[in-house]
Amino acid sequence: MAKKLNPEWKIPEHVAIIMDGNGRWAKRRGLPRNMGHRQGGKTVELICEEAYKLGIKYITLYAFSTENWSRPEDEVTALMNLLRNYMKDCVKQAEKNKMRVKVIGDISRLDADLQESIRVLEKESEKNTGLRFQIALNYGGRDEILRAVKRLCKDVKEEKISEDDITAEVISSYLDTEGIPDPDLMIRTSGEQRISNFLLWQFAYTEFYFPDVLWPDFSKDDLIDAIEYYNTRERRYGGVTNV
Ligand code: IPE
Ligand code: IPE
Ligand code: MG
């Protein structure tokens, strides 16, 4: 029987996902790693649709890290080609689901045509009022903080902001996730329990969930399991609530 949401559960507003295990999924089937990435792309489409139906408002997916350039050249090329196709398909998908898409990360290192596809996708989906979907591409938490610090220093130098006015909120507003609430729940598939340079600043009070399922096999039921897990957690934010 298909899993159902318990109507009493709180739905996390923002879910961040480290989509891991594509390579192992392919290896177990005797397929090249790239087939795992291709299948993983299909999961992305499914999960964006299901997440919104379940009431999730923001999804942020880790698609390519600043460290993933160190993979073999043919894998990096295959991933870039997949992303290239994905950006184009996503325009249609965004129109259908009314999702608003934004890419986070340093896109200046990507090929010019891919950068252009990203701009088109962001522009075309800008007015949509459905799921807010962030794709982390050439993203690294440290790189994001570094870029933010440099921009902030420049603004201080140019007297656009004074040092005394810098707060945690100001720092958040210099990050790529400006205007997006911090994730409530982070899911990393494939059983690995680390954050691999994802959303370092934004994860300050995020709940973490590490299912063993490999990303290409991740389903709506797995997402419901994650929400169920989230509901077993008591978020204290440093305070005391169970006395
Ligand atoms: C995650 O799957 C996708 C990307 C990093 C792009 P992996 O490629 O890391 O899969 P495993 O970890 O080798 O199984
Ligand atoms: C994290 O997965 C990056 C993405 C999912 C895009 P990796 O597979 O690259 O992370 P490590 O190497 O296991 O830490
Ligand atoms: Mg991996």
XYZ file of C-alpha atoms and ligand atoms in Angstrom:
272
model
C 0.000 0.000 0.000
C 1.236 3.481 -0.848
C 2.414 5.514 2.116
C 0.364 8.479 3.201
C 1.110 11.621 5.126
C -0.321 11.765 8.602
C -2.428 14.949 8.634
C -0.994 15.792 12.046
C 2.589 15.910 10.801
C 4.391 19.185 10.367
C 5.654 19.577 6.836
C 9.184 20.993 6.552
C 8.994 24.203 4.584
C 12.446 23.840 3.034
C 14.088 20.492 2.252
C 17.704 20.295 1.039
C 18.906 17.079 -0.587
C 22.388 15.712 -1.241
C 21.578 13.397 -4.123
C 24.225 10.726 -3.585
C 24.706 7.181 -4.854
C 24.238 7.499 -8.628
C 27.577 5.812 -9.312
C 26.899 2.904 -6.946
C 23.416 2.451 -8.419
C 24.952 2.019 -11.877
C 27.805 -0.180 -10.637
C 25.376 -2.607 -9.000
C 23.725 -3.054 -12.374
C 26.989 -3.398 -14.281
C 26.290 -0.077 -16.024
C 28.612 2.900 -16.582
C 28.389 5.586 -13.863
C 26.817 8.026 -16.271
C 23.719 5.839 -16.497
C 23.311 6.371 -12.775
C 23.447 10.130 -13.284
C 20.863 9.891 -16.038
C 18.503 7.877 -13.844
C 19.171 10.337 -11.009
C 17.943 13.138 -13.264
C 14.603 11.377 -13.612
C 14.337 11.172 -9.836
C 14.822 14.956 -9.659
C 11.783 15.529 -11.827
C 9.642 13.123 -9.826
C 10.690 14.493 -6.445
C 10.051 18.131 -7.419
C 6.510 17.228 -8.370
C 5.800 15.075 -5.334
C 7.426 17.464 -2.867
C 5.111 20.276 -3.804
C 2.053 18.034 -3.652
C 3.105 17.063 -0.125
C 3.223 20.722 0.890
C 6.958 21.428 0.749
C 7.597 25.006 -0.400
C 11.353 25.025 -1.092
C 13.659 22.312 -2.387
C 17.414 22.744 -2.772
C 19.282 19.978 -4.584
C 23.049 19.480 -4.705
C 23.802 18.687 -8.339
C 27.530 19.425 -8.705
C 30.002 20.507 -6.050
C 33.099 22.680 -6.384
C 35.021 19.471 -5.595
C 33.324 17.391 -8.322
C 35.654 18.899 -10.959
C 38.253 16.455 -9.625
C 36.329 13.504 -11.133
C 37.594 11.901 -14.368
C 37.202 14.226 -17.311
C 34.703 12.026 -19.148
C 32.425 11.912 -16.087
C 32.570 15.715 -15.688
C 31.761 16.140 -19.405
C 28.853 13.694 -19.157
C 27.494 15.481 -16.074
C 27.746 18.871 -17.790
C 25.913 17.493 -20.831
C 23.186 16.072 -18.639
C 22.848 19.424 -16.889
C 22.745 21.143 -20.260
C 19.780 18.995 -21.336
C 18.209 19.260 -17.928
C 18.152 23.095 -17.980
C 16.266 22.996 -21.270
C 13.718 20.360 -20.163
C 13.305 22.172 -16.882
C 11.873 25.249 -18.642
C 8.899 23.122 -19.736
C 8.655 21.358 -16.407
C 8.669 24.696 -14.578
C 5.903 25.968 -16.778
C 3.840 22.852 -16.121
C 4.380 22.806 -12.322
C 4.635 26.558 -11.893
C 8.001 26.148 -10.176
C 10.409 28.997 -9.792
C 13.959 27.849 -10.426
C 17.213 29.394 -9.289
C 20.752 28.101 -9.623
C 23.067 28.621 -6.655
C 26.839 28.313 -6.889
C 29.462 30.000 -9.022
C 28.180 29.597 -12.553
C 30.955 31.747 -14.051
C 33.125 28.629 -14.410
C 30.542 26.855 -16.596
C 30.490 26.918 -20.408
C 28.864 30.019 -21.867
C 25.920 28.129 -23.409
C 25.115 26.456 -20.088
C 25.252 29.826 -18.328
C 22.854 31.170 -20.930
C 20.422 28.236 -20.458
C 20.482 28.915 -16.714
C 19.654 32.582 -17.270
C 16.773 31.628 -19.582
C 15.407 29.104 -17.091
C 15.607 31.569 -14.195
C 14.028 34.354 -16.215
C 11.229 32.208 -17.682
C 10.271 30.794 -14.301
C 10.759 33.971 -12.286
C 7.066 34.804 -11.911
C 5.946 31.277 -11.024
C 4.340 30.900 -7.633
C 4.672 27.124 -7.062
C 7.638 25.213 -5.636
C 10.827 27.234 -5.225
C 13.528 25.007 -6.586
C 17.225 25.770 -6.066
C 19.792 23.758 -8.016
C 23.295 23.872 -6.527
C 25.719 23.810 -9.421
C 29.452 24.341 -9.034
C 28.398 25.016 -5.478
C 30.553 24.811 -2.368
C 29.568 26.191 1.028
C 33.039 27.628 1.617
C 33.165 29.112 -1.867
C 29.759 30.721 -1.320
C 30.889 32.245 1.995
C 34.154 33.403 0.409
C 32.323 35.139 -2.445
C 29.911 36.728 0.033
C 32.750 38.011 2.251
C 34.530 39.557 -0.724
C 31.379 41.304 -1.904
C 30.657 42.529 1.611
C 34.216 43.894 1.994
C 33.833 45.727 -1.284
C 30.525 47.247 -0.155
C 32.099 48.349 3.138
C 34.983 49.937 1.234
C 32.546 51.734 -1.056
C 30.562 52.814 2.028
C 27.380 51.073 0.913
C 27.237 49.440 4.340
C 29.112 50.188 7.529
C 30.936 47.527 9.518
C 28.714 48.241 12.542
C 25.597 47.313 10.564
C 26.803 43.819 9.629
C 24.572 41.203 11.291
C 23.960 37.490 10.699
C 20.943 38.499 8.585
C 23.141 40.752 6.464
C 25.573 37.870 5.896
C 22.646 35.598 4.902
C 21.569 38.226 2.387
C 24.991 38.135 0.709
C 24.772 34.380 0.170
C 23.404 32.725 -2.982
C 20.327 31.680 -0.982
C 19.336 35.295 -0.292
C 15.616 35.526 0.512
C 15.235 31.763 1.013
C 14.665 30.445 4.558
C 17.287 28.057 5.974
C 16.498 24.364 5.349
C 14.384 22.615 7.990
C 15.411 19.163 6.840
C 18.437 17.816 4.964
C 18.301 14.400 3.328
C 21.478 12.693 2.106
C 20.848 9.457 0.268
C 23.183 6.440 -0.053
C 24.051 6.138 3.639
C 26.955 8.603 3.679
C 26.792 10.800 6.765
C 28.603 14.014 5.899
C 27.676 17.323 4.341
C 30.437 17.522 1.698
C 30.605 21.332 1.684
C 26.855 21.877 1.165
C 25.024 24.888 2.733
C 27.507 25.309 5.616
C 26.021 28.537 6.944
C 22.377 27.665 6.276
C 22.499 24.268 8.071
C 22.999 25.847 11.526
C 19.737 24.312 12.894
C 18.702 21.910 10.143
C 17.621 18.346 11.019
C 19.624 15.665 9.171
C 18.288 12.400 7.747
C 20.494 9.736 6.140
C 18.544 6.961 4.401
C 20.488 4.100 2.745
C 18.516 4.311 -0.513
C 20.558 5.352 -3.551
C 19.376 8.553 -5.252
C 18.110 6.949 -8.501
C 15.825 4.717 -6.363
C 14.574 7.538 -4.114
C 10.774 7.618 -4.289
C 7.771 9.484 -2.979
C 7.544 6.903 -0.149
C 11.138 7.683 0.841
C 10.247 11.365 0.966
C 7.282 10.575 3.204
C 9.611 8.511 5.452
C 11.886 11.563 5.685
C 8.956 13.747 6.725
C 7.945 11.139 9.299
C 11.497 11.143 10.689
C 11.434 14.962 10.792
C 8.331 14.748 12.961
C 10.135 12.623 15.539
C 12.692 15.376 16.091
C 12.306 18.072 18.672
C 13.835 21.294 17.454
C 15.185 23.203 20.406
C 17.362 25.882 18.813
C 19.537 25.909 21.896
C 16.616 26.313 24.280
C 14.800 23.865 26.573
C 11.321 22.656 25.651
C 10.868 19.242 27.285
C 10.877 20.191 30.977
C 25.951 11.818 -6.780
O 26.249 10.499 -7.094
C 25.885 12.697 -7.981
C 26.963 13.692 -8.101
C 27.914 13.901 -7.245
C 26.953 14.496 -9.288
P 27.740 9.985 -7.088
O 28.290 10.097 -8.469
O 28.534 10.657 -6.053
O 27.521 8.460 -6.743
P 28.467 7.539 -5.832
O 28.654 8.238 -4.533
O 29.746 7.385 -6.570
O 27.702 6.267 -5.708
C 28.271 15.428 -2.834
O 28.450 14.102 -3.226
C 28.043 16.305 -4.031
C 26.792 16.076 -4.771
C 25.862 15.211 -4.484
C 26.615 16.932 -5.900
P 29.898 13.483 -3.453
O 29.679 12.050 -3.801
O 30.665 14.307 -4.422
O 30.564 13.656 -2.019
P 31.743 12.856 -1.316
O 32.911 12.873 -2.247
O 31.261 11.463 -1.092
O 31.974 13.596 -0.036
Mg 28.966 10.234 -4.111
